[in-house]
Amino acid sequence: MQNKNPHTALRTQHVPMNISLTAVPHIPDVQPGDNVAELILTALAEANLALQDGDVLAIAQKIVSKAEGRLVHLAEVEPGPRALAVAAQTDKDPRVVELILRESDEISRLKPGVLVVRHKLGFTSANAGIDRSNVQTESGEEAVLLLPLDPDASAVSLCAALRATTGAAVGVVITDSHGRPFRLGTVGVAIGVAGLPALWDRRGE
């Protein structure tokens, strides 16, 4: 990413091993149907930044899910018998448990306050990645946010849109925060990738 001001531009071509991290400001509260690529490009322009070849954008899963309409109003969720049983064992909202079960292939662990599952996307995480934080609705109804249906496809679409507009060969990583068994805190996980290899084979090196 390059600052458009020539007096402060970082000439990374002379230091190929250098890595710089830039938080992009001015990203608004994303709404269903918003064009995330356009929001990012507008924010970059307002911050006097321009994409260049080799840049990688790490985009929070939450804004992608919001734009793709993955918001679910809990008042519209009817928990089934299994969800009611699991909710009783975990002390969780039966409506949220119903959504967790719908998004998952199997339960890995459950106990009071804990519900770890294998998501249909292949991730093992708490609550199938369903998020209740910073999810506001205009009506004030309780709502939760699900993961994108296909994070890799979302990344491919964003990558293509950014390249088409800027001409820069950039990569896109859609990130989410996951807990790890027997560890405190969370780690950042790439749940969707485009424009760069997701795996780097170092065998024989």
Short mmCIF file of C-alpha atoms in Angstrom, two decimals:
data_model
loop_
_atom_site.label_atom_id
_atom_site.label_comp_id
_atom_site.label_asym_id
_atom_site.label_seq_id
_atom_site.Cartn_x
_atom_site.Cartn_y
_atom_site.Cartn_z
CA MET A 1 0.00 0.00 0.00
CA GLN A 2 1.44 3.32 -1.01
CA ASN A 3 0.89 6.79 0.38
CA LYS A 4 -0.01 9.11 -2.47
CA ASN A 5 2.11 11.90 -0.98
CA PRO A 6 5.50 11.60 -2.76
CA HIS A 7 7.30 13.22 0.19
CA THR A 8 6.20 10.50 2.61
CA ALA A 9 5.96 7.50 0.30
CA LEU A 10 7.61 4.34 1.59
CA ARG A 11 9.79 2.96 -1.20
CA THR A 12 9.38 -0.73 -0.39
CA GLN A 13 10.94 -1.78 -3.70
CA HIS A 14 14.38 -1.12 -2.17
CA VAL A 15 13.67 -3.26 0.90
CA PRO A 16 11.92 -6.39 -0.43
CA MET A 17 12.02 -8.12 2.99
CA ASN A 18 10.17 -5.28 4.68
CA ILE A 19 6.59 -5.85 5.84
CA SER A 20 4.38 -2.94 6.85
CA LEU A 21 0.92 -3.13 8.39
CA THR A 22 -1.58 -0.34 7.82
CA ALA A 23 -4.99 -0.10 9.47
CA VAL A 24 -7.39 1.42 6.93
CA PRO A 25 -9.53 4.13 8.59
CA HIS A 26 -12.98 5.42 7.62
CA ILE A 27 -14.65 2.01 7.15
CA PRO A 28 -18.36 2.69 7.88
CA ASP A 29 -20.89 0.46 9.62
CA VAL A 30 -21.55 -2.09 6.88
CA GLN A 31 -25.15 -2.90 5.96
CA PRO A 32 -26.68 -5.82 4.02
CA GLY A 33 -26.16 -5.34 0.30
CA ASP A 34 -23.21 -2.95 0.68
CA ASN A 35 -20.35 -3.27 -1.82
CA VAL A 36 -17.36 -4.02 0.42
CA ALA A 37 -14.82 -3.41 -2.35
CA GLU A 38 -16.24 0.06 -3.01
CA LEU A 39 -16.25 0.85 0.72
CA ILE A 40 -12.59 -0.16 0.98
CA LEU A 41 -11.56 1.86 -2.07
CA THR A 42 -13.39 4.94 -0.77
CA ALA A 43 -11.72 4.56 2.62
CA LEU A 44 -8.30 4.20 1.01
CA ALA A 45 -8.85 7.34 -1.05
CA GLU A 46 -9.93 9.30 2.03
CA ALA A 47 -6.76 8.15 3.81
CA ASN A 48 -4.61 9.15 0.80
CA LEU A 49 -3.56 5.52 0.28
CA ALA A 50 -3.33 3.53 -2.95
CA LEU A 51 -3.06 -0.22 -3.51
CA GLN A 52 0.01 -1.56 -5.27
CA ASP A 53 1.17 -4.95 -6.50
CA GLY A 54 1.85 -7.37 -3.67
CA ASP A 55 -0.47 -5.74 -1.13
CA VAL A 56 -2.67 -8.09 0.87
CA LEU A 57 -5.89 -6.87 2.47
CA ALA A 58 -6.97 -8.62 5.65
CA ILE A 59 -10.73 -8.08 5.87
CA ALA A 60 -12.72 -8.90 8.99
CA GLN A 61 -15.30 -11.64 8.47
CA LYS A 62 -17.92 -9.55 10.21
CA ILE A 63 -18.16 -6.88 7.51
CA VAL A 64 -18.29 -9.53 4.78
CA SER A 65 -21.07 -11.40 6.59
CA LYS A 66 -23.01 -8.17 7.12
CA ALA A 67 -22.74 -7.19 3.47
CA GLU A 68 -23.85 -10.68 2.40
CA GLY A 69 -26.94 -10.53 4.59
CA ARG A 70 -25.93 -13.23 7.06
CA LEU A 71 -27.71 -11.43 9.90
CA VAL A 72 -30.40 -13.53 11.60
CA HIS A 73 -33.09 -12.13 13.91
CA LEU A 74 -33.46 -14.48 16.86
CA ALA A 75 -37.21 -13.83 17.06
CA GLU A 76 -37.51 -15.69 13.76
CA VAL A 77 -35.69 -18.81 14.98
CA GLU A 78 -37.71 -21.76 16.30
CA PRO A 79 -35.44 -24.17 18.25
CA GLY A 80 -36.03 -27.88 17.68
CA PRO A 81 -35.89 -30.69 20.26
CA ARG A 82 -32.15 -31.27 19.85
CA ALA A 83 -31.40 -27.57 20.23
CA LEU A 84 -33.50 -27.42 23.39
CA ALA A 85 -31.61 -30.41 24.83
CA VAL A 86 -28.18 -29.00 23.99
CA ALA A 87 -29.18 -25.57 25.31
CA ALA A 88 -30.13 -27.14 28.63
CA GLN A 89 -26.70 -28.80 28.85
CA THR A 90 -24.76 -25.67 27.91
CA ASP A 91 -26.88 -22.93 29.49
CA LYS A 92 -27.12 -21.18 26.12
CA ASP A 93 -29.98 -19.49 24.30
CA PRO A 94 -31.91 -22.30 22.52
CA ARG A 95 -32.38 -20.09 19.47
CA VAL A 96 -28.64 -19.54 19.13
CA VAL A 97 -28.01 -23.25 19.68
CA GLU A 98 -30.45 -24.03 16.87
CA LEU A 99 -28.42 -21.85 14.52
CA ILE A 100 -25.17 -23.40 15.72
CA LEU A 101 -26.50 -26.88 14.93
CA ARG A 102 -27.71 -25.77 11.49
CA GLU A 103 -24.25 -24.38 10.69
CA SER A 104 -22.37 -27.45 11.94
CA ASP A 105 -21.66 -31.06 11.01
CA GLU A 106 -21.10 -32.34 14.53
CA ILE A 107 -20.55 -31.36 18.15
CA SER A 108 -16.97 -31.77 19.39
CA ARG A 109 -17.52 -30.78 23.00
CA LEU A 110 -20.25 -29.42 25.21
CA LYS A 111 -20.55 -28.46 28.85
CA PRO A 112 -22.05 -25.51 30.73
CA GLY A 113 -21.00 -22.39 28.88
CA VAL A 114 -19.14 -24.30 26.15
CA LEU A 115 -20.28 -25.57 22.76
CA VAL A 116 -17.48 -26.48 20.35
CA VAL A 117 -18.51 -27.75 16.93
CA ARG A 118 -17.14 -28.60 13.51
CA HIS A 119 -18.52 -26.04 11.13
CA LYS A 120 -19.75 -27.11 7.70
CA LEU A 121 -16.86 -25.07 6.25
CA GLY A 122 -14.42 -27.38 8.04
CA PHE A 123 -13.41 -25.21 10.99
CA THR A 124 -13.60 -26.43 14.57
CA SER A 125 -14.57 -23.51 16.78
CA ALA A 126 -16.87 -22.35 19.53
CA ASN A 127 -20.48 -21.65 18.59
CA ALA A 128 -19.87 -22.23 14.85
CA GLY A 129 -18.36 -18.76 14.61
CA ILE A 130 -21.74 -17.15 15.31
CA ASP A 131 -21.26 -13.63 16.65
CA ARG A 132 -23.56 -11.59 18.91
CA SER A 133 -21.18 -8.67 19.55
CA ASN A 134 -21.56 -5.36 17.73
CA VAL A 135 -24.60 -6.62 15.85
CA GLN A 136 -27.22 -3.89 15.99
CA THR A 137 -30.52 -3.75 14.15
CA GLU A 138 -32.58 -0.63 13.48
CA SER A 139 -35.55 -2.17 15.31
CA GLY A 140 -33.48 -3.11 18.34
CA GLU A 141 -34.28 -6.82 17.93
CA GLU A 142 -31.80 -9.43 19.12
CA ALA A 143 -29.73 -10.67 16.21
CA VAL A 144 -26.65 -12.76 15.47
CA LEU A 145 -24.24 -12.91 12.56
CA LEU A 146 -23.31 -16.13 10.75
CA LEU A 147 -20.11 -16.81 8.82
CA PRO A 148 -20.20 -16.21 5.05
CA LEU A 149 -21.64 -19.13 3.07
CA ASP A 150 -18.41 -19.47 1.06
CA PRO A 151 -15.56 -17.32 2.39
CA ASP A 152 -13.17 -18.34 -0.40
CA ALA A 153 -15.70 -17.26 -3.03
CA SER A 154 -16.20 -13.99 -1.14
CA ALA A 155 -12.43 -13.42 -1.16
CA VAL A 156 -12.21 -14.19 -4.89
CA SER A 157 -14.99 -11.70 -5.64
CA LEU A 158 -13.41 -8.94 -3.55
CA CYS A 159 -9.97 -9.60 -5.03
CA ALA A 160 -11.32 -9.39 -8.58
CA ALA A 161 -13.23 -6.17 -7.88
CA LEU A 162 -10.22 -4.47 -6.29
CA ARG A 163 -7.91 -5.51 -9.11
CA ALA A 164 -10.38 -4.43 -11.79
CA THR A 165 -10.63 -0.94 -10.32
CA THR A 166 -7.02 -0.32 -9.30
CA GLY A 167 -5.06 -2.54 -11.68
CA ALA A 168 -2.97 -3.72 -8.71
CA ALA A 169 -2.25 -7.42 -8.22
CA VAL A 170 -3.45 -7.70 -4.63
CA GLY A 171 -4.45 -10.54 -2.35
CA VAL A 172 -7.41 -10.78 -0.01
CA VAL A 173 -7.65 -12.67 3.27
CA ILE A 174 -10.95 -12.87 5.17
CA THR A 175 -10.13 -13.26 8.84
CA ASP A 176 -12.00 -14.50 11.90
CA SER A 177 -11.07 -14.92 15.56
CA HIS A 178 -11.05 -18.48 16.89
CA GLY A 179 -10.28 -19.85 20.32
CA ARG A 180 -7.95 -22.83 20.70
CA PRO A 181 -8.51 -25.80 23.07
CA PHE A 182 -6.83 -25.35 26.46
CA ARG A 183 -5.52 -21.92 25.49
CA LEU A 184 -6.50 -18.48 26.70
CA GLY A 185 -7.39 -15.79 24.19
CA THR A 186 -8.02 -16.10 20.46
CA VAL A 187 -6.03 -16.42 17.25
CA GLY A 188 -6.66 -14.91 13.83
CA VAL A 189 -7.69 -17.50 11.26
CA ALA A 190 -7.85 -17.05 7.49
CA ILE A 191 -11.25 -18.48 6.58
CA GLY A 192 -11.12 -17.21 2.99
CA VAL A 193 -8.15 -16.50 0.71
CA ALA A 194 -7.67 -15.22 -2.85
CA GLY A 195 -4.75 -13.79 -4.80
CA LEU A 196 -2.05 -15.56 -2.77
CA PRO A 197 -1.34 -19.20 -1.87
CA ALA A 198 -3.19 -20.48 1.18
CA LEU A 199 -0.46 -23.08 1.79
CA TRP A 200 3.30 -22.75 1.39
CA ASP A 201 5.05 -26.08 0.84
CA ARG A 202 8.52 -25.83 2.43
CA ARG A 203 9.42 -29.51 2.13
CA GLY A 204 13.01 -30.03 1.03
CA GLU A 205 14.09 -26.50 1.94
#
